[in-house]
mmCIF file of C-alpha atoms and ligand atoms in Angstrom:
data_model
loop_
_atom_site.group_PDB
_atom_site.id
_atom_site.type_symbol
_atom_site.label_atom_id
_atom_site.label_comp_id
_atom_site.label_asym_id
_atom_site.label_seq_id
_atom_site.Cartn_x
_atom_site.Cartn_y
_atom_site.Cartn_z
ATOM 1 C CA MET W 967 64.103 9.168 43.454
ATOM 2 C CA ARG W 968 61.103 9.485 41.186
ATOM 3 C CA ILE W 969 57.865 9.547 43.293
ATOM 4 C CA ALA W 970 54.452 9.763 41.702
ATOM 5 C CA VAL W 971 51.945 11.750 43.785
ATOM 6 C CA ALA W 972 48.320 11.027 42.813
ATOM 7 C CA GLY W 973 46.419 14.174 43.836
ATOM 8 C CA GLY W 974 49.651 16.231 43.977
ATOM 9 C CA THR W 975 47.800 19.526 43.346
ATOM 10 C CA GLY W 976 45.348 19.105 46.294
ATOM 11 C CA SER W 977 45.220 20.605 49.818
ATOM 12 C CA VAL W 978 47.750 18.043 51.131
ATOM 13 C CA GLY W 979 49.150 16.867 47.800
ATOM 14 C CA ARG W 980 50.879 20.218 47.000
ATOM 15 C CA HIS W 981 52.671 20.004 50.370
ATOM 16 C CA VAL W 982 53.716 16.397 49.639
ATOM 17 C CA VAL W 983 55.202 17.599 46.273
ATOM 18 C CA GLU W 984 57.023 20.479 48.002
ATOM 19 C CA ALA W 985 58.440 18.326 50.714
ATOM 20 C CA LEU W 986 59.705 15.732 48.272
ATOM 21 C CA ARG W 987 61.359 18.401 46.136
ATOM 22 C CA ALA W 988 62.892 19.925 49.228
ATOM 23 C CA ARG W 989 64.481 16.511 49.988
ATOM 24 C CA GLY W 990 65.975 16.346 46.496
ATOM 25 C CA HIS W 991 63.534 13.843 45.051
ATOM 26 C CA GLU W 992 61.654 14.043 41.659
ATOM 27 C CA PRO W 993 57.829 14.229 42.238
ATOM 28 C CA LEU W 994 55.566 13.430 39.291
ATOM 29 C CA VAL W 995 52.057 14.884 39.749
ATOM 30 C CA LEU W 996 49.129 12.670 38.681
ATOM 31 C CA SER W 997 45.948 14.838 38.507
ATOM 32 C CA ARG W 998 43.282 15.518 35.832
ATOM 33 C CA GLY W 999 44.727 19.065 35.635
ATOM 34 C CA GLN W 1000 48.033 17.517 34.612
ATOM 35 C CA GLY W 1001 46.344 15.242 32.064
ATOM 36 C CA VAL W 1002 46.096 12.068 34.143
ATOM 37 C CA ASP W 1003 42.673 10.766 35.226
ATOM 38 C CA LEU W 1004 42.769 7.990 37.794
ATOM 39 C CA LEU W 1005 39.383 6.846 36.667
ATOM 40 C CA ALA W 1006 40.687 6.054 33.205
ATOM 41 C CA VAL W 1007 43.180 3.137 32.841
ATOM 42 C CA SER W 1008 44.818 4.656 29.671
ATOM 43 C CA GLY W 1009 47.648 7.012 30.477
ATOM 44 C CA LEU W 1010 48.482 5.579 33.953
ATOM 45 C CA ASP W 1011 51.225 3.197 32.742
ATOM 46 C CA ALA W 1012 52.971 6.049 30.913
ATOM 47 C CA ALA W 1013 52.522 8.327 33.835
ATOM 48 C CA LEU W 1014 54.196 5.955 36.210
ATOM 49 C CA THR W 1015 57.320 5.299 34.019
ATOM 50 C CA GLY W 1016 60.414 5.203 36.244
ATOM 51 C CA ALA W 1017 58.418 5.789 39.476
ATOM 52 C CA GLU W 1018 59.762 3.854 42.444
ATOM 53 C CA VAL W 1019 57.108 4.960 44.936
ATOM 54 C CA VAL W 1020 53.511 6.067 44.569
ATOM 55 C CA VAL W 1021 51.879 8.328 47.100
ATOM 56 C CA ASP W 1022 48.005 8.514 46.788
ATOM 57 C CA VAL W 1023 46.463 11.741 48.071
ATOM 58 C CA SER W 1024 43.737 11.923 45.475
ATOM 59 C CA ASN W 1025 40.152 12.812 46.559
ATOM 60 C CA ILE W 1026 36.619 13.240 45.476
ATOM 61 C CA SER W 1027 34.747 16.257 46.980
ATOM 62 C CA ALA W 1028 31.340 14.454 47.110
ATOM 63 C CA THR W 1029 30.542 13.189 50.622
ATOM 64 C CA GLY W 1030 27.858 10.602 49.731
ATOM 65 C CA LYS W 1031 28.619 6.858 50.133
ATOM 66 C CA ALA W 1032 27.864 5.764 46.612
ATOM 67 C CA ALA W 1033 30.117 8.452 44.915
ATOM 68 C CA ALA W 1034 32.873 7.955 47.398
ATOM 69 C CA VAL W 1035 32.866 4.114 47.159
ATOM 70 C CA SER W 1036 32.681 4.316 43.360
ATOM 71 C CA PHE W 1037 35.658 6.834 43.194
ATOM 72 C CA PHE W 1038 37.988 5.200 45.744
ATOM 73 C CA ASP W 1039 37.228 1.744 44.418
ATOM 74 C CA ARG W 1040 37.911 2.543 40.765
ATOM 75 C CA ALA W 1041 40.774 5.095 41.261
ATOM 76 C CA GLY W 1042 42.309 2.697 43.862
ATOM 77 C CA ARG W 1043 42.234 -0.299 41.602
ATOM 78 C CA ASN W 1044 43.445 1.583 38.562
ATOM 79 C CA LEU W 1045 46.293 3.129 40.510
ATOM 80 C CA THR W 1046 47.509 0.036 42.336
ATOM 81 C CA GLU W 1047 47.285 -2.224 39.322
ATOM 82 C CA ALA W 1048 49.361 0.310 37.285
ATOM 83 C CA ALA W 1049 51.810 0.561 40.169
ATOM 84 C CA ARG W 1050 52.217 -3.265 40.192
ATOM 85 C CA ARG W 1051 52.787 -3.284 36.344
ATOM 86 C CA ALA W 1052 55.309 -0.593 36.713
ATOM 87 C CA GLY W 1053 57.323 -2.367 39.354
ATOM 88 C CA VAL W 1054 56.668 0.281 42.022
ATOM 89 C CA ARG W 1055 58.290 -0.838 45.276
ATOM 90 C CA HIS W 1056 56.234 1.139 47.777
ATOM 91 C CA LEU W 1057 52.639 2.428 47.809
ATOM 92 C CA VAL W 1058 51.737 5.103 50.338
ATOM 93 C CA SER W 1059 48.134 6.030 50.865
ATOM 94 C CA LEU W 1060 46.575 8.686 53.082
ATOM 95 C CA SER W 1061 43.520 7.641 55.067
ATOM 96 C CA ILE W 1062 41.547 9.127 57.983
ATOM 97 C CA VAL W 1063 41.662 8.379 61.717
ATOM 98 C CA GLY W 1064 38.463 6.635 62.771
ATOM 99 C CA VAL W 1065 37.600 5.402 59.322
ATOM 100 C CA ASP W 1066 36.949 1.899 60.655
ATOM 101 C CA ARG W 1067 34.717 3.324 63.431
ATOM 102 C CA VAL W 1068 32.455 5.568 61.389
ATOM 103 C CA LYS W 1069 31.332 3.301 58.631
ATOM 104 C CA LEU W 1070 29.085 6.022 57.038
ATOM 105 C CA GLY W 1071 29.055 7.927 53.758
ATOM 106 C CA TYR W 1072 32.475 9.135 52.494
ATOM 107 C CA TYR W 1073 34.299 7.032 55.164
ATOM 108 C CA THR W 1074 33.004 3.791 53.561
ATOM 109 C CA GLY W 1075 34.860 4.817 50.350
ATOM 110 C CA LYS W 1076 38.144 5.485 52.310
ATOM 111 C CA LEU W 1077 37.817 1.987 53.985
ATOM 112 C CA ARG W 1078 37.370 0.500 50.537
ATOM 113 C CA GLN W 1079 40.563 2.310 49.424
ATOM 114 C CA GLU W 1080 42.540 0.881 52.393
ATOM 115 C CA GLU W 1081 41.403 -2.585 51.494
ATOM 116 C CA ILE W 1082 42.502 -2.192 47.896
ATOM 117 C CA VAL W 1083 46.025 -0.912 49.024
ATOM 118 C CA LYS W 1084 46.425 -3.864 51.360
ATOM 119 C CA ALA W 1085 45.531 -6.390 48.599
ATOM 120 C CA ALA W 1086 47.473 -4.692 45.843
ATOM 121 C CA GLY W 1087 50.487 -6.940 45.930
ATOM 122 C CA VAL W 1088 52.835 -3.915 46.324
ATOM 123 C CA PRO W 1089 54.499 -3.281 49.683
ATOM 124 C CA TRP W 1090 52.457 -0.563 51.380
ATOM 125 C CA THR W 1091 52.045 2.056 54.054
ATOM 126 C CA ILE W 1092 48.785 3.556 55.084
ATOM 127 C CA LEU W 1093 48.865 6.787 57.193
ATOM 128 C CA ARG W 1094 45.616 7.659 58.937
ATOM 129 C CA ALA W 1095 45.496 11.445 59.746
ATOM 130 C CA THR W 1096 42.847 13.575 61.418
ATOM 131 C CA GLN W 1097 41.033 16.361 59.518
ATOM 132 C CA PHE W 1098 43.332 19.200 58.294
ATOM 133 C CA HIS W 1099 43.008 22.844 59.482
ATOM 134 C CA GLU W 1100 41.826 23.374 55.852
ATOM 135 C CA PHE W 1101 38.889 21.010 56.476
ATOM 136 C CA ALA W 1102 36.655 23.717 57.989
ATOM 137 C CA GLY W 1103 36.804 25.606 54.687
ATOM 138 C CA GLN W 1104 36.483 22.497 52.578
ATOM 139 C CA PHE W 1105 33.321 21.553 54.574
ATOM 140 C CA LEU W 1106 31.790 25.066 54.358
ATOM 141 C CA SER W 1107 32.347 25.243 50.615
ATOM 142 C CA GLY W 1108 30.226 22.070 50.187
ATOM 143 C CA ILE W 1109 27.178 23.577 52.013
ATOM 144 C CA PRO W 1110 24.963 25.929 49.983
ATOM 145 C CA GLY W 1111 22.508 28.363 51.415
ATOM 146 C CA PRO W 1112 22.310 31.154 53.914
ATOM 147 C CA LEU W 1113 22.985 28.993 57.019
ATOM 148 C CA ALA W 1114 25.753 26.405 57.583
ATOM 149 C CA LEU W 1115 24.771 23.308 59.567
ATOM 150 C CA VAL W 1116 28.016 21.914 60.955
ATOM 151 C CA PRO W 1117 28.335 18.678 62.995
ATOM 152 C CA THR W 1118 29.224 18.902 66.601
ATOM 153 C CA GLY W 1119 31.872 16.724 68.304
ATOM 154 C CA ARG W 1120 35.523 16.605 68.857
ATOM 155 C CA VAL W 1121 38.143 16.845 66.120
ATOM 156 C CA GLN W 1122 41.924 17.169 66.460
ATOM 157 C CA PRO W 1123 42.907 18.986 63.357
ATOM 158 C CA VAL W 1124 46.397 19.121 61.828
ATOM 159 C CA ALA W 1125 48.024 21.433 59.281
ATOM 160 C CA ALA W 1126 48.011 19.891 55.775
ATOM 161 C CA TRP W 1127 51.761 20.906 55.478
ATOM 162 C CA GLU W 1128 52.553 18.767 58.429
ATOM 163 C CA VAL W 1129 50.762 15.829 56.932
ATOM 164 C CA GLY W 1130 52.682 16.440 53.686
ATOM 165 C CA GLU W 1131 56.021 16.321 55.590
ATOM 166 C CA ALA W 1132 54.994 13.007 57.300
ATOM 167 C CA LEU W 1133 54.022 11.491 53.865
ATOM 168 C CA ALA W 1134 57.294 12.568 52.360
ATOM 169 C CA ASP W 1135 59.109 10.823 55.280
ATOM 170 C CA LEU W 1136 57.039 7.726 54.815
ATOM 171 C CA ALA W 1137 57.474 7.739 51.024
ATOM 172 C CA THR W 1138 61.277 7.807 51.334
ATOM 173 C CA GLY W 1139 61.432 5.156 54.014
ATOM 174 C CA SER W 1140 60.545 1.453 54.075
ATOM 175 C CA PRO W 1141 56.961 0.173 53.784
ATOM 176 C CA GLN W 1142 55.342 0.148 57.303
ATOM 177 C CA ARG W 1143 51.909 -1.301 56.586
ATOM 178 C CA MET W 1144 49.695 0.715 59.212
ATOM 179 C CA ALA W 1145 51.744 3.710 60.266
ATOM 180 C CA PRO W 1146 51.024 5.281 63.771
ATOM 181 C CA GLU W 1147 48.129 7.664 63.468
ATOM 182 C CA LEU W 1148 48.877 11.441 62.923
ATOM 183 C CA ALA W 1149 46.849 14.026 64.650
ATOM 184 C CA GLY W 1150 47.078 17.714 65.465
ATOM 185 C CA PRO W 1151 48.168 19.317 68.707
ATOM 186 C CA GLN W 1152 44.797 19.948 70.300
ATOM 187 C CA ILE W 1153 41.100 19.170 70.307
ATOM 188 C CA GLU W 1154 38.688 21.562 68.602
ATOM 189 C CA SER W 1155 35.022 21.624 67.516
ATOM 190 C CA LEU W 1156 34.200 21.972 63.827
ATOM 191 C CA PRO W 1157 31.420 24.544 64.365
ATOM 192 C CA ASP W 1158 33.852 26.684 66.371
ATOM 193 C CA MET W 1159 36.577 26.283 63.667
ATOM 194 C CA ALA W 1160 33.963 27.243 61.029
ATOM 195 C CA ARG W 1161 32.932 30.396 62.977
ATOM 196 C CA ARG W 1162 36.642 31.416 63.479
ATOM 197 C CA LEU W 1163 37.365 30.825 59.794
ATOM 198 C CA ILE W 1164 34.362 33.013 58.761
ATOM 199 C CA ALA W 1165 35.323 35.725 61.252
ATOM 200 C CA ALA W 1166 38.938 35.745 59.746
ATOM 201 C CA GLY W 1167 37.492 36.189 56.218
ATOM 202 C CA GLY W 1168 38.354 32.682 54.993
ATOM 203 C CA ALA W 1169 34.809 31.683 54.122
ATOM 204 C CA ARG W 1170 31.504 33.241 53.136
ATOM 205 C CA LYS W 1171 29.887 35.182 55.982
ATOM 206 C CA ARG W 1172 26.830 33.356 57.414
ATOM 207 C CA PRO W 1173 25.576 31.914 60.713
ATOM 208 C CA VAL W 1174 26.887 28.504 61.752
ATOM 209 C CA LEU W 1175 24.485 26.132 63.434
ATOM 210 C CA PRO W 1176 25.845 23.200 65.317
ATOM 211 C CA LEU W 1177 24.126 19.986 64.391
ATOM 212 C CA HIS W 1178 24.330 16.745 66.386
ATOM 213 C CA LEU W 1179 24.631 13.780 63.987
ATOM 214 C CA PRO W 1180 24.544 10.185 65.319
ATOM 215 C CA GLY W 1181 27.863 8.309 64.691
ATOM 216 C CA GLY W 1182 30.896 9.991 63.008
ATOM 217 C CA MET W 1183 32.256 13.300 64.222
ATOM 218 C CA SER W 1184 29.502 13.957 66.826
ATOM 219 C CA ALA W 1185 30.237 10.588 68.410
ATOM 220 C CA GLY W 1186 33.918 11.550 68.661
ATOM 221 C CA HIS W 1187 35.031 8.727 66.359
ATOM 222 C CA LEU W 1188 37.398 10.924 64.396
ATOM 223 C CA VAL W 1189 40.050 11.504 67.135
ATOM 224 C CA PRO W 1190 42.834 8.966 67.795
ATOM 225 C CA THR W 1191 42.369 6.557 70.648
ATOM 226 C CA GLY W 1192 46.118 5.838 71.102
ATOM 227 C CA PRO W 1193 49.486 7.511 71.019
ATOM 228 C CA GLY W 1194 51.130 8.598 67.753
ATOM 229 C CA PRO W 1195 52.880 11.517 66.157
ATOM 230 C CA ARG W 1196 51.333 14.976 66.667
ATOM 231 C CA GLY W 1197 51.575 18.132 64.556
ATOM 232 C CA THR W 1198 52.759 21.204 66.253
ATOM 233 C CA GLN W 1199 50.777 24.064 64.557
ATOM 234 C CA THR W 1200 47.465 24.837 66.190
ATOM 235 C CA PHE W 1201 44.392 25.904 64.214
ATOM 236 C CA ALA W 1202 44.687 29.383 65.746
ATOM 237 C CA GLU W 1203 48.336 29.683 64.599
ATOM 238 C CA TRP W 1204 47.420 28.326 61.175
ATOM 239 C CA LEU W 1205 44.501 30.850 60.888
ATOM 240 C CA LYS W 1206 46.833 33.718 61.724
ATOM 241 C CA GLN W 1207 49.229 32.725 58.897
ATOM 242 C CA GLN W 1208 46.558 32.730 56.184
ATOM 243 C CA SER W 1209 45.862 35.656 53.863
ATOM 244 C CA TRP W 1210 42.568 35.633 51.926
HETATM 245 N N1 NAP U 305 40.862 17.115 53.933
HETATM 246 C C1 NAP U 305 41.064 16.534 55.116
HETATM 247 O O1 NAP U 305 40.769 17.093 56.176
HETATM 248 C C2 NAP U 305 41.699 15.149 55.118
HETATM 249 C C3 NAP U 305 42.034 14.575 56.412
HETATM 250 C C4 NAP U 305 42.603 13.300 56.397
HETATM 251 C C5 NAP U 305 42.823 12.606 55.212
HETATM 252 N N2 NAP U 305 42.375 13.156 54.020
HETATM 253 C C6 NAP U 305 42.578 12.379 52.834
HETATM 254 O O2 NAP U 305 43.580 13.101 52.036
HETATM 255 C C7 NAP U 305 43.303 12.907 50.641
HETATM 256 C C8 NAP U 305 43.479 14.259 49.908
HETATM 257 O O3 NAP U 305 42.527 15.137 50.436
HETATM 258 P P1 NAP U 305 42.621 16.705 50.069
HETATM 259 O O4 NAP U 305 41.659 17.401 51.021
HETATM 260 O O5 NAP U 305 44.026 17.150 49.945
HETATM 261 O O6 NAP U 305 41.984 16.602 48.527
HETATM 262 P P2 NAP U 305 41.700 17.802 47.558
HETATM 263 O O7 NAP U 305 42.232 19.036 48.024
HETATM 264 O O8 NAP U 305 40.245 17.679 47.212
HETATM 265 O O9 NAP U 305 42.639 17.360 46.239
HETATM 266 C C9 NAP U 305 42.243 16.292 45.504
HETATM 267 C C10 NAP U 305 43.361 15.971 44.490
HETATM 268 O O10 NAP U 305 42.953 14.745 43.725
HETATM 269 C C11 NAP U 305 42.974 15.091 42.352
HETATM 270 N N3 NAP U 305 41.999 14.289 41.664
HETATM 271 C C12 NAP U 305 40.687 14.299 41.861
HETATM 272 N N4 NAP U 305 40.075 13.428 40.996
HETATM 273 C C13 NAP U 305 41.052 12.863 40.252
HETATM 274 C C14 NAP U 305 41.038 11.941 39.203
HETATM 275 N N5 NAP U 305 39.864 11.398 38.736
HETATM 276 N N6 NAP U 305 42.200 11.604 38.618
HETATM 277 C C15 NAP U 305 43.371 12.208 39.069
HETATM 278 N N7 NAP U 305 43.435 13.110 40.096
HETATM 279 C C16 NAP U 305 42.266 13.385 40.691
HETATM 280 C C17 NAP U 305 42.738 16.571 42.214
HETATM 281 O O11 NAP U 305 43.313 17.117 41.063
HETATM 282 P P3 NAP U 305 42.330 17.400 39.713
HETATM 283 O O12 NAP U 305 41.065 17.983 40.230
HETATM 284 O O13 NAP U 305 43.191 18.232 38.838
HETATM 285 O O14 NAP U 305 42.118 15.986 39.214
HETATM 286 C C18 NAP U 305 43.580 17.102 43.456
HETATM 287 O O15 NAP U 305 44.949 17.035 43.098
HETATM 288 C C19 NAP U 305 41.922 12.245 50.525
HETATM 289 O O16 NAP U 305 42.102 10.861 50.215
HETATM 290 C C20 NAP U 305 41.321 12.432 51.920
HETATM 291 O O17 NAP U 305 40.462 11.386 52.264
HETATM 292 C C21 NAP U 305 41.879 14.405 53.981
#
């Protein structure tokens, strides 16, 4: 089956593409690096030719509310409208556990993306997952300066490859609407993950200062509140596997 993967070169997208190929499907990568910009309408129709399913794992690295809402709104509308025109029969979108509880910054953009998927007129599945093990590195890379201020609070990180496998399963199954939330095997703290990543050589060496932020991660909103599938690889196991 031909399956378009928007963001198919990203942290999770590359694993979605690998998992689909391993199952004998034909992934089509939509990314600017591959000549397809979700923020431009032109090019999307041609890019979706023959696609039966679309998986959206695109992203903007900015964490501010205005930039995130603008990206997820425009990219979401462009992609879902092109999917409807192309006769796509299943739209799969990756969201974040707690996105409806946080209501701040970047998460507002993700909530907008969910609303667009639900209203798109194409049968859909939304998978909410927790932060990836890769998130500590992504977070640190967005902080300039000699110190890293990192929010306190509980996270339950999952390996991006396990999210990629779950998305490939969903993409090749029937539309589920809200899929059960996916999280990692154990609770961690982001400042601790950041320190361990730095100690392992996976990020620039500098002191990490925990910062309590009202709402969001510090309030524990980003861990699941109910049962659901759990990844198996811990952050420690994932860290050991990396080579920098
Ligand atoms: N990171 C996490 O911990 C985490 C946890 C749960 C859910 N999620 C969700 O998972 C999704 C993917 O996150 P990620 O961390 O894997 O992202 P990422 O590593 O930043 O990758 C983003 C992908 O989107 C593509 N992209 C960005 N702008 C684009 C545009 N205008 N047109 C076409 N493609 C574009 C990028 O390719 P080009 O740059 O070549 O365009 C890249 O393939 C996001 O929606 C995020 O909210 C992330």
